[in-house]
mmCIF file of C-alpha atoms (C1' of nucleotides) in Angstrom:
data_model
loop_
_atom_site.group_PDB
_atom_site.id
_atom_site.type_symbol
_atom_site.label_atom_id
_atom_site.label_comp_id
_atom_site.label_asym_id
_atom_site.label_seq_id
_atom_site.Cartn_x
_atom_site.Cartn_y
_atom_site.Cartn_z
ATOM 1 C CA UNK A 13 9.022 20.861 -1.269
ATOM 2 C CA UNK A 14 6.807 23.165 -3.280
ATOM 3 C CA UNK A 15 8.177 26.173 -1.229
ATOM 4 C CA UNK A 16 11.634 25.794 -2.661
ATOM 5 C CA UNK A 17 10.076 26.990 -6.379
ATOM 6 C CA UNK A 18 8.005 29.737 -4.826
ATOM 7 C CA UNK A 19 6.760 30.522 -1.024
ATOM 8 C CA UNK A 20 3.580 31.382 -2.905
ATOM 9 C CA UNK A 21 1.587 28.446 -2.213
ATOM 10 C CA UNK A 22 -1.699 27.993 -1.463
ATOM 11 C CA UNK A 23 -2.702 24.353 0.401
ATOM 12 C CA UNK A 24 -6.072 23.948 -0.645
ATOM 13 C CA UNK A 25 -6.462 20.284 0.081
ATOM 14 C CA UNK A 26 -4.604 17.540 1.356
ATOM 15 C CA UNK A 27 -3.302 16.708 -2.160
ATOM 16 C CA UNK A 28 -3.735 20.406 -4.049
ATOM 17 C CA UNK A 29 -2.124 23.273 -4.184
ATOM 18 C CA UNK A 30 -1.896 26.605 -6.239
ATOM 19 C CA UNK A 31 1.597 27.724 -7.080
ATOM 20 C CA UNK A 32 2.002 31.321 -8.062
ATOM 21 C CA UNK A 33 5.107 31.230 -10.324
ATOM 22 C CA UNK A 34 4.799 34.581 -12.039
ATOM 23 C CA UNK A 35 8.018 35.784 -10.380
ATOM 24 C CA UNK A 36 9.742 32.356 -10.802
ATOM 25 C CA UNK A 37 12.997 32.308 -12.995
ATOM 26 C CA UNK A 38 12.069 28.992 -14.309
ATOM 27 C CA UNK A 39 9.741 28.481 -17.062
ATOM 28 C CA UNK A 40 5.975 26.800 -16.420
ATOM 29 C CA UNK A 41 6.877 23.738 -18.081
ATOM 30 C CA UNK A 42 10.598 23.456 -16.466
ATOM 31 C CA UNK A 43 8.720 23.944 -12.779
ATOM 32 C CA UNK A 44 5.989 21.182 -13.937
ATOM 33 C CA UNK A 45 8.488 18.824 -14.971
ATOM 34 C CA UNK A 46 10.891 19.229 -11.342
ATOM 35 C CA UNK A 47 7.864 19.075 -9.753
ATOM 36 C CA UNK A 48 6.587 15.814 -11.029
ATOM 37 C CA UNK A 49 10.094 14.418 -10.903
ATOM 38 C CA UNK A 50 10.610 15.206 -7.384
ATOM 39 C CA UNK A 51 6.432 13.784 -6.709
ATOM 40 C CA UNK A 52 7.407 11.091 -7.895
ATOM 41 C CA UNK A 53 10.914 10.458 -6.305
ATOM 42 C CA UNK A 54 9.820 10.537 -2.836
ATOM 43 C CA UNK A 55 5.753 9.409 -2.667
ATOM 44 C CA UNK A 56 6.220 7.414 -6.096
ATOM 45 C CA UNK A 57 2.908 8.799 -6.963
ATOM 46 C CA UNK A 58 2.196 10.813 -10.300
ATOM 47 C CA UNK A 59 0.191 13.917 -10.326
ATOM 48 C CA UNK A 60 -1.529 16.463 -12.607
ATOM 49 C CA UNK A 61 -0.581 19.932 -13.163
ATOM 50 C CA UNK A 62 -2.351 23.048 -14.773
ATOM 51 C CA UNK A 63 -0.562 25.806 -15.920
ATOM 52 C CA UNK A 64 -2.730 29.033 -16.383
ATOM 53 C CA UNK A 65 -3.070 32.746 -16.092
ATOM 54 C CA UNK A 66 -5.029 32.082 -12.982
ATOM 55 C CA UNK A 67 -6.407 29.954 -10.273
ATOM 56 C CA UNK A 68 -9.850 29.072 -11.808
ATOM 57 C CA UNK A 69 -7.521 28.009 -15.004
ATOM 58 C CA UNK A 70 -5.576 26.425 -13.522
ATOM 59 C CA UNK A 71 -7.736 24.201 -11.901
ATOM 60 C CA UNK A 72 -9.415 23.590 -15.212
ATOM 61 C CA UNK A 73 -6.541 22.714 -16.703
ATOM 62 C CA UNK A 74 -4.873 20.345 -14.164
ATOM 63 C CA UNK A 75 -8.409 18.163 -14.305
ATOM 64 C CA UNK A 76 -7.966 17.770 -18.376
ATOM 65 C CA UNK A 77 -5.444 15.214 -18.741
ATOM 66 C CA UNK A 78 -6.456 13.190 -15.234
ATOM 67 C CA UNK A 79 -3.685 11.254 -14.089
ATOM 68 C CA UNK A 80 -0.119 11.828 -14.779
ATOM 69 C CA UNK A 81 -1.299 14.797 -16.551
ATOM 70 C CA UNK A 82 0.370 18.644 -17.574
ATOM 71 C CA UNK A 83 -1.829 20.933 -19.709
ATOM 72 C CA UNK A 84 -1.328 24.278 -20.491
ATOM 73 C CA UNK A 85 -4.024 26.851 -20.922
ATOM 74 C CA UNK A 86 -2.533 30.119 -21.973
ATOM 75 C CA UNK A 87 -3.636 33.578 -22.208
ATOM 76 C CA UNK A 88 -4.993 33.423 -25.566
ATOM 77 C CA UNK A 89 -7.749 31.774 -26.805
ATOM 78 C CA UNK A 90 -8.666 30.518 -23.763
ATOM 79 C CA UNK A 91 -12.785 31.100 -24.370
ATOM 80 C CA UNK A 92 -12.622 28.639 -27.648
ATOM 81 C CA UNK A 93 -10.371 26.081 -24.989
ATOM 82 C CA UNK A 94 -13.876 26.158 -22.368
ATOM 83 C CA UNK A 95 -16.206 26.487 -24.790
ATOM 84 C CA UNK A 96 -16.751 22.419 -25.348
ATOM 85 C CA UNK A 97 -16.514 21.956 -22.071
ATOM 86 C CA UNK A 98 -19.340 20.858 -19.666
ATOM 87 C CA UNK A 99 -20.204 23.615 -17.149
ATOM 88 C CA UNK A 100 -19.553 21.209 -14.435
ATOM 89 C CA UNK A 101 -15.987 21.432 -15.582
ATOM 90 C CA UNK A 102 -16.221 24.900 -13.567
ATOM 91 C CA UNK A 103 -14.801 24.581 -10.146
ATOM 92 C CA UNK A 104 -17.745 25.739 -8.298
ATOM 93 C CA UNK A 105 -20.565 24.021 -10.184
ATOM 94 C CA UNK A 106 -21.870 21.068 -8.537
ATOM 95 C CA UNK A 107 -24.916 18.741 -9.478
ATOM 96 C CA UNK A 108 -27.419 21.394 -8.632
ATOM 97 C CA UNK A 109 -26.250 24.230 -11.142
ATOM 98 C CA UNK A 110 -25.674 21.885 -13.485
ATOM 99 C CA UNK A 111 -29.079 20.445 -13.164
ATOM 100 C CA UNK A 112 -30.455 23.902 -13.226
ATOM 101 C CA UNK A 113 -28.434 25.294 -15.997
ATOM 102 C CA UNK A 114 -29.305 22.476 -17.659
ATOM 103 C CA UNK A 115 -33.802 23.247 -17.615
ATOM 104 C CA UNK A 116 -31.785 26.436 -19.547
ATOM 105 C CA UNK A 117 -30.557 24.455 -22.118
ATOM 106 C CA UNK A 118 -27.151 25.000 -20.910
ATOM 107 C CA UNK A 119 -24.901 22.692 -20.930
ATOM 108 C CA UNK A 120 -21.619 23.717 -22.025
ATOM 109 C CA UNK A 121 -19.130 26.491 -20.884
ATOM 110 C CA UNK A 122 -19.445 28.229 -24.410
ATOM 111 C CA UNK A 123 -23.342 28.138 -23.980
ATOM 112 C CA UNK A 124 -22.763 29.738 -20.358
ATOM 113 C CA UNK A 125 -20.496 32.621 -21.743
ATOM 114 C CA UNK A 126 -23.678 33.533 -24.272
ATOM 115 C CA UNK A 127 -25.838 34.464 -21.170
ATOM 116 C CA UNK A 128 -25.948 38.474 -19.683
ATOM 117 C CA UNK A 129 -24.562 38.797 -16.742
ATOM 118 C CA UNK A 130 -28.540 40.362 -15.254
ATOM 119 C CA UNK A 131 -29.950 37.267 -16.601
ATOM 120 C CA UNK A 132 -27.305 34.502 -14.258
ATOM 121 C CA UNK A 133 -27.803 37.239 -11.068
ATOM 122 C CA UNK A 134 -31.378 37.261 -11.239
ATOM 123 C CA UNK A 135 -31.596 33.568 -11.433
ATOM 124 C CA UNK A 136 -28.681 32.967 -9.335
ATOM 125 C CA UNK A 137 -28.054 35.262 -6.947
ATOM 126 C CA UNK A 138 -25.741 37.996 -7.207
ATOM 127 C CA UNK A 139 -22.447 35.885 -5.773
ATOM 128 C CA UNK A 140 -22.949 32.525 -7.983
ATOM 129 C CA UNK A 141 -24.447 35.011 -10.873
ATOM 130 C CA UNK A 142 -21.743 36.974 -11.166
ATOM 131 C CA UNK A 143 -19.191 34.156 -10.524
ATOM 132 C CA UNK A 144 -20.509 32.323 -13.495
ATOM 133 C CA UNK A 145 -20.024 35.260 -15.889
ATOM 134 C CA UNK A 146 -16.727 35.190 -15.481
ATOM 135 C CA UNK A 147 -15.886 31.955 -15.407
ATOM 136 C CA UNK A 148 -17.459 31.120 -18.135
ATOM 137 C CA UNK A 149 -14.948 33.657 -19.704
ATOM 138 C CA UNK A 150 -11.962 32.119 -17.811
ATOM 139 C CA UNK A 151 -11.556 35.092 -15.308
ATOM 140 C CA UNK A 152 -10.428 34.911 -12.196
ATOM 141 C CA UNK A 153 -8.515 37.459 -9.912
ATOM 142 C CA UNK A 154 -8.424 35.741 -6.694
ATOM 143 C CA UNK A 155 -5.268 36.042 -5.349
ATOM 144 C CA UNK A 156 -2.729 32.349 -4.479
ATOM 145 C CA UNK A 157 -3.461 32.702 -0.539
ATOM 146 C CA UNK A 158 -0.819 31.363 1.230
ATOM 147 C CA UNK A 159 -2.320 32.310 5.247
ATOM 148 C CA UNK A 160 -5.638 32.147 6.364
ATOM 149 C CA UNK A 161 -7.197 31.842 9.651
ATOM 150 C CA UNK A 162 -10.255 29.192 10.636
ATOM 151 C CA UNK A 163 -13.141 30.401 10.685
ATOM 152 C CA UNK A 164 -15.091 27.325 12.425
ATOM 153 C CA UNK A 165 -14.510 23.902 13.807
ATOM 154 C CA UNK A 166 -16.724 21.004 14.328
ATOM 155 C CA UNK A 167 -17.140 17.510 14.615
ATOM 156 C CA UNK A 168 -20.367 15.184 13.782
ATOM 157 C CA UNK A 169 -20.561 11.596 13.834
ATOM 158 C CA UNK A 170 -22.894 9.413 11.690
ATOM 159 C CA UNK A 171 -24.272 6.717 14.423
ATOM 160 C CA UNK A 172 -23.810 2.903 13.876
ATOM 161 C CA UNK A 173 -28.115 2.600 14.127
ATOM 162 C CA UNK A 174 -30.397 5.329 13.758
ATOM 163 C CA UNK A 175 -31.251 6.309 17.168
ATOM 164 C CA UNK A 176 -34.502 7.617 19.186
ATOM 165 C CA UNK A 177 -32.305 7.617 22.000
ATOM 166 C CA UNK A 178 -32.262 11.356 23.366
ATOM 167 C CA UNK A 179 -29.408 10.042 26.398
ATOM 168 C CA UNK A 180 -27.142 8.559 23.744
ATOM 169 C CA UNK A 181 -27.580 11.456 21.514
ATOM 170 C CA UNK A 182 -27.274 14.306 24.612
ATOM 171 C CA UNK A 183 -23.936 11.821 25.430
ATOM 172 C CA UNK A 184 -22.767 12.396 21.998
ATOM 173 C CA UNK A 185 -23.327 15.722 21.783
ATOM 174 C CA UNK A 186 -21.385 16.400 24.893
ATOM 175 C CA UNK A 187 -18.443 14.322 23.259
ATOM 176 C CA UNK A 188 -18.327 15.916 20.577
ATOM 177 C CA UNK A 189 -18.555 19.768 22.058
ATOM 178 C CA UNK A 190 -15.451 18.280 24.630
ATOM 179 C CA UNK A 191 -13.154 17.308 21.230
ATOM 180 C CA UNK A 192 -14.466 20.817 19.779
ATOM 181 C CA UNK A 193 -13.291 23.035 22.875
ATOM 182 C CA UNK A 194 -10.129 20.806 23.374
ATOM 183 C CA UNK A 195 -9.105 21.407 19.907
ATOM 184 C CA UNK A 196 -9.942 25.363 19.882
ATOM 185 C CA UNK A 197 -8.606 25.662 23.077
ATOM 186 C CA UNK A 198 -5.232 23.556 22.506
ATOM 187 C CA UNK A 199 -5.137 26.003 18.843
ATOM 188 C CA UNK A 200 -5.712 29.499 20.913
ATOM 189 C CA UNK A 201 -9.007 30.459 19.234
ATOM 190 C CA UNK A 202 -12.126 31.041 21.362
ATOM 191 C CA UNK A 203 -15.921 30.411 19.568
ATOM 192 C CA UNK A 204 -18.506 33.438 20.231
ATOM 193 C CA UNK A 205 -21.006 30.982 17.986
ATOM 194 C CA UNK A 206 -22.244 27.432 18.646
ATOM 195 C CA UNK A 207 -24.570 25.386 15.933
ATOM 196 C CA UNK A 208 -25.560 21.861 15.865
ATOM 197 C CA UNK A 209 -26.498 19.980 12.953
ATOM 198 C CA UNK A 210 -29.291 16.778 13.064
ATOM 199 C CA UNK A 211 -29.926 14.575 10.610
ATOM 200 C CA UNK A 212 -32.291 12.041 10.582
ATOM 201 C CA UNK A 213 -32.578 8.762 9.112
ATOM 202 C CA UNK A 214 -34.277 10.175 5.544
ATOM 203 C CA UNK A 215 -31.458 12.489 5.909
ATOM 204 C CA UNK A 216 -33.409 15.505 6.613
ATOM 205 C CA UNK A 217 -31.374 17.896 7.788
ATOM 206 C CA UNK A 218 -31.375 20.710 10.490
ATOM 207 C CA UNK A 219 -29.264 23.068 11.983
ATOM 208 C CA UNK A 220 -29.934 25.664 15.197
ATOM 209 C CA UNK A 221 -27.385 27.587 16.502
ATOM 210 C CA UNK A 222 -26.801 30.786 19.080
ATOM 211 C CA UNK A 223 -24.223 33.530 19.815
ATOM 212 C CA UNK A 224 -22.803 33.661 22.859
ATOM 213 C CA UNK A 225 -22.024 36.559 24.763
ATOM 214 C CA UNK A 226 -18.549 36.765 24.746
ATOM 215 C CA UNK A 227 -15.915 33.852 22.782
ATOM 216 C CA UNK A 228 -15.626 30.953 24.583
ATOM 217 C CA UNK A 229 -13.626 27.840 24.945
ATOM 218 C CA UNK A 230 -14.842 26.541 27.725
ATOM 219 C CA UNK A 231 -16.614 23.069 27.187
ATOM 220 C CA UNK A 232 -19.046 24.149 29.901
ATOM 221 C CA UNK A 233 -19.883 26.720 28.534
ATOM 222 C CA UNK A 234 -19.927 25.229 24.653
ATOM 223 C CA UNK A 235 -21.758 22.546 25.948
ATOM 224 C CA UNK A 236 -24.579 24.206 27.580
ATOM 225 C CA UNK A 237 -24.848 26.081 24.316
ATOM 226 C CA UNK A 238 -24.909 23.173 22.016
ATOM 227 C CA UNK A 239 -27.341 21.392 24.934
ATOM 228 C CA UNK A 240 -29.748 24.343 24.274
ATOM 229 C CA UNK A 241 -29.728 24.474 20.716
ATOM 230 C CA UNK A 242 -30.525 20.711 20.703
ATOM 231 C CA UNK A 243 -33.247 21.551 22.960
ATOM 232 C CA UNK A 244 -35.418 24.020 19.952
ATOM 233 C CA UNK A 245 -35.360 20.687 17.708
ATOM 234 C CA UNK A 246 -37.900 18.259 18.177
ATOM 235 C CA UNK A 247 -36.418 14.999 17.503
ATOM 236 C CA UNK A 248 -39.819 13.190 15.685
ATOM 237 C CA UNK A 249 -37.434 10.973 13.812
ATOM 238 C CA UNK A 250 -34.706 8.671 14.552
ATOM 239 C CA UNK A 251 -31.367 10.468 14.486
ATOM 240 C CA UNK A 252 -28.476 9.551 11.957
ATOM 241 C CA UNK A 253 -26.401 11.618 12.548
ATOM 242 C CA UNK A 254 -25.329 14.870 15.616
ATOM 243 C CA UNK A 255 -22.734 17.391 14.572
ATOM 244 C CA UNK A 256 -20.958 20.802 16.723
ATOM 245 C CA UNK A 257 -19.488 23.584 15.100
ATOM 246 C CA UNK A 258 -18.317 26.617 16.469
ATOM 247 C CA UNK A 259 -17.628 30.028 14.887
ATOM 248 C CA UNK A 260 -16.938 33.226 14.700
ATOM 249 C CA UNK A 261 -12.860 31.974 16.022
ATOM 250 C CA UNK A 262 -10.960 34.631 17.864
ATOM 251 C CA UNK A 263 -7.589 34.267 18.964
ATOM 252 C CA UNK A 264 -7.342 33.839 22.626
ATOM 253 C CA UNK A 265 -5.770 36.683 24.421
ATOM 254 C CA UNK A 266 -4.070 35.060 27.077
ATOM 255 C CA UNK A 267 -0.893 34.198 28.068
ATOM 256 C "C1'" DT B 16 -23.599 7.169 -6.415
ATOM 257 C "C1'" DC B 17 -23.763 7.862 -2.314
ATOM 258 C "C1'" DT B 18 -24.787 10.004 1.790
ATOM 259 C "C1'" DG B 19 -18.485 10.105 5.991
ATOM 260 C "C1'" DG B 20 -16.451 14.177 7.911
ATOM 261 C "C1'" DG B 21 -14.344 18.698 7.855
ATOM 262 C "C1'" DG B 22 -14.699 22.956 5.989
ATOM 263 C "C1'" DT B 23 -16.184 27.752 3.223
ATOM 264 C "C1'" DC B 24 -19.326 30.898 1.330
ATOM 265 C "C1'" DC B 25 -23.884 32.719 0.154
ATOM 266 C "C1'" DT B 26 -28.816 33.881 0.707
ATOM 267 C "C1'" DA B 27 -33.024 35.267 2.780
ATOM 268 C "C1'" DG B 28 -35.904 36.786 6.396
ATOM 269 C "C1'" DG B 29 -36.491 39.014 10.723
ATOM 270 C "C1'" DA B 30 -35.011 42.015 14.507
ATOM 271 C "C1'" DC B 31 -33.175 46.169 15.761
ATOM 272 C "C1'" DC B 32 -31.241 50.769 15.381
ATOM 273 C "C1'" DC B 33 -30.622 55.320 13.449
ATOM 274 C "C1'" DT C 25 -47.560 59.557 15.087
ATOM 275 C "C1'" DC C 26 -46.686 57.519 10.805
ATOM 276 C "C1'" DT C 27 -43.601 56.319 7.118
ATOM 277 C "C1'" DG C 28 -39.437 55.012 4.969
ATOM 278 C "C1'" DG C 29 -34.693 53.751 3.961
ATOM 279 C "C1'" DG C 30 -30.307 51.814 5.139
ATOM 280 C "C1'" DG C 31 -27.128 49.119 7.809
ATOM 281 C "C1'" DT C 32 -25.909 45.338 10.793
ATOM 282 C "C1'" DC C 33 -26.562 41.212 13.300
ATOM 283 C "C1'" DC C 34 -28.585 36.731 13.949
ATOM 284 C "C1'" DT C 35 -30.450 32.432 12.362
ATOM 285 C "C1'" DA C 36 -31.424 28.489 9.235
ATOM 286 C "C1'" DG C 37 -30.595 26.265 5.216
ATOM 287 C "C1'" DG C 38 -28.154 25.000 1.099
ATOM 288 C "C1'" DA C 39 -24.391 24.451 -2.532
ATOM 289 C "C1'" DC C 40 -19.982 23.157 -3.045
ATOM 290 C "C1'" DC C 41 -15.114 21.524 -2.255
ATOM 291 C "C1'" DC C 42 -11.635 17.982 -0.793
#
DNA sequence: TCTGGGGTCCTAGGACCC
DNA sequence: TCTGGGGTCCTAGGACCC
């Protein structure tokens, strides 16, 4: 339905999705309101919209008014619009950078703008640093992306009991690599990585993993790998949960 | 708030190579 | 032989999102 307003959408979520209208003959609010007419018509649900200059705006904006909601953040003032706002507003900042921004004293958007950029990539890292600059200034120039390829699969399970039991969880593990390689295999991708992920009943977590030699997606083969990786963890607690995930996807090249 | 499952991206250290 | 710098790959862990 979206694609009949624009084919540039980008599904980022079950129930989410960036629009880019720029080229659209309608006007923002005219494409919010057929869109939430049409929502509503066939799912009777309501929704929220965001209209912005970009993504990270957008986003913002659609969270404002929660449900049944349309805001509108345009391209002026937008820094006095964050400002009030609680940094966790920022798509991006979780509990942990808002805890830590918080030992700063910082606790609003307009209070993360007043930082130097040097100052949030030395304490940050220069990805997050950097990324908090500017949004704490609104910007954003990543691009609506409407194709993307996977770049892993996995499953894990969370067990009914906590288990000691090293056959159940080498049974397990061998289930889960199977539903791994099915799915790769039934998508035309081949792994070249293989990880597994432990957690145990204090939810201490750990992950090992190992690059093949060539992509794979042969169970065998993924199997053996996860099998080993299992092997370099000693399991001194009981286990909660047992995850596989494979990377580094190619596309097969057969057929 | 927790703590289920499926993902992405980033960082840091070590190995290795030139 | 020693020293150094830069680049890339691998591995483990963590933050965050829906």
């Amino acid at each position: 339905m979206l694609k009949e307003t624009t084919a540039l959408v980008e599904d980022a979520g079950i129930d989410e999705a960036y629009l880019d209208i720029t080229d659209v003959s309608l006007t923002a609010q005219e494409v919010a309101a057929r869109m939430k007419h049409r929502i509503r018509e066939e799912t009777a649900l309501t929704c929220s919209i965001g209209i912005a200059p970009n993504k990270l705006l957008a986003k913002i904006a659609s969270d404002m008014q929660k449900p049944d909601g349309l805001t509108i953040i345009s391209e002026t003032g937008i820094e006095e619009r964050l400002a009030p706002l609680p940094v966790r507003k920022i798509p991006g900042v979780g509990p942990v950078t808002e805890e830590r921004l918080g030992h700063m004293g910082i606790a609003t958007i307009g209070q993360l703008a007043s930082l130097p950029l040097d100052r949030l990539v030395h304490d940050f890292g220069h990805a997050h640093g950097r990324f908090l600059y500017e949004a704490a200034r609104g910007q954003d120039d990543t691009p609506v992306i409407t194709h993307w390829e996977p770049k892993s699969r996995g499953r894990e399970i969370t067990f009914q009991e906590d288990t000691g039991d090293r056959q159940k969880i080498l049974r397990t593990l061998a289930a889960l690599s199977r539903e791994v390689a099915d799915e790769i295999a039934q998508q035309g991708y081949q792994a070249l990585t293989v990880s597994i992920k432990v957690r145990f009943s204090d939810f201490e977590t750990h992950t090992r993993g190992k690059t093949l030699d060539e992509a794979t997606d042969s169970y065998e083969a993924l199997k053996r790998a996860a099998f080993e990786c299992l092997g370099r963890l000693e399991l001194y607690k009981k286990v909660r949960l047992i995850g596989v995930r494979v990377g580094g996807l190619q596309k097969s090249e057969t057929q």
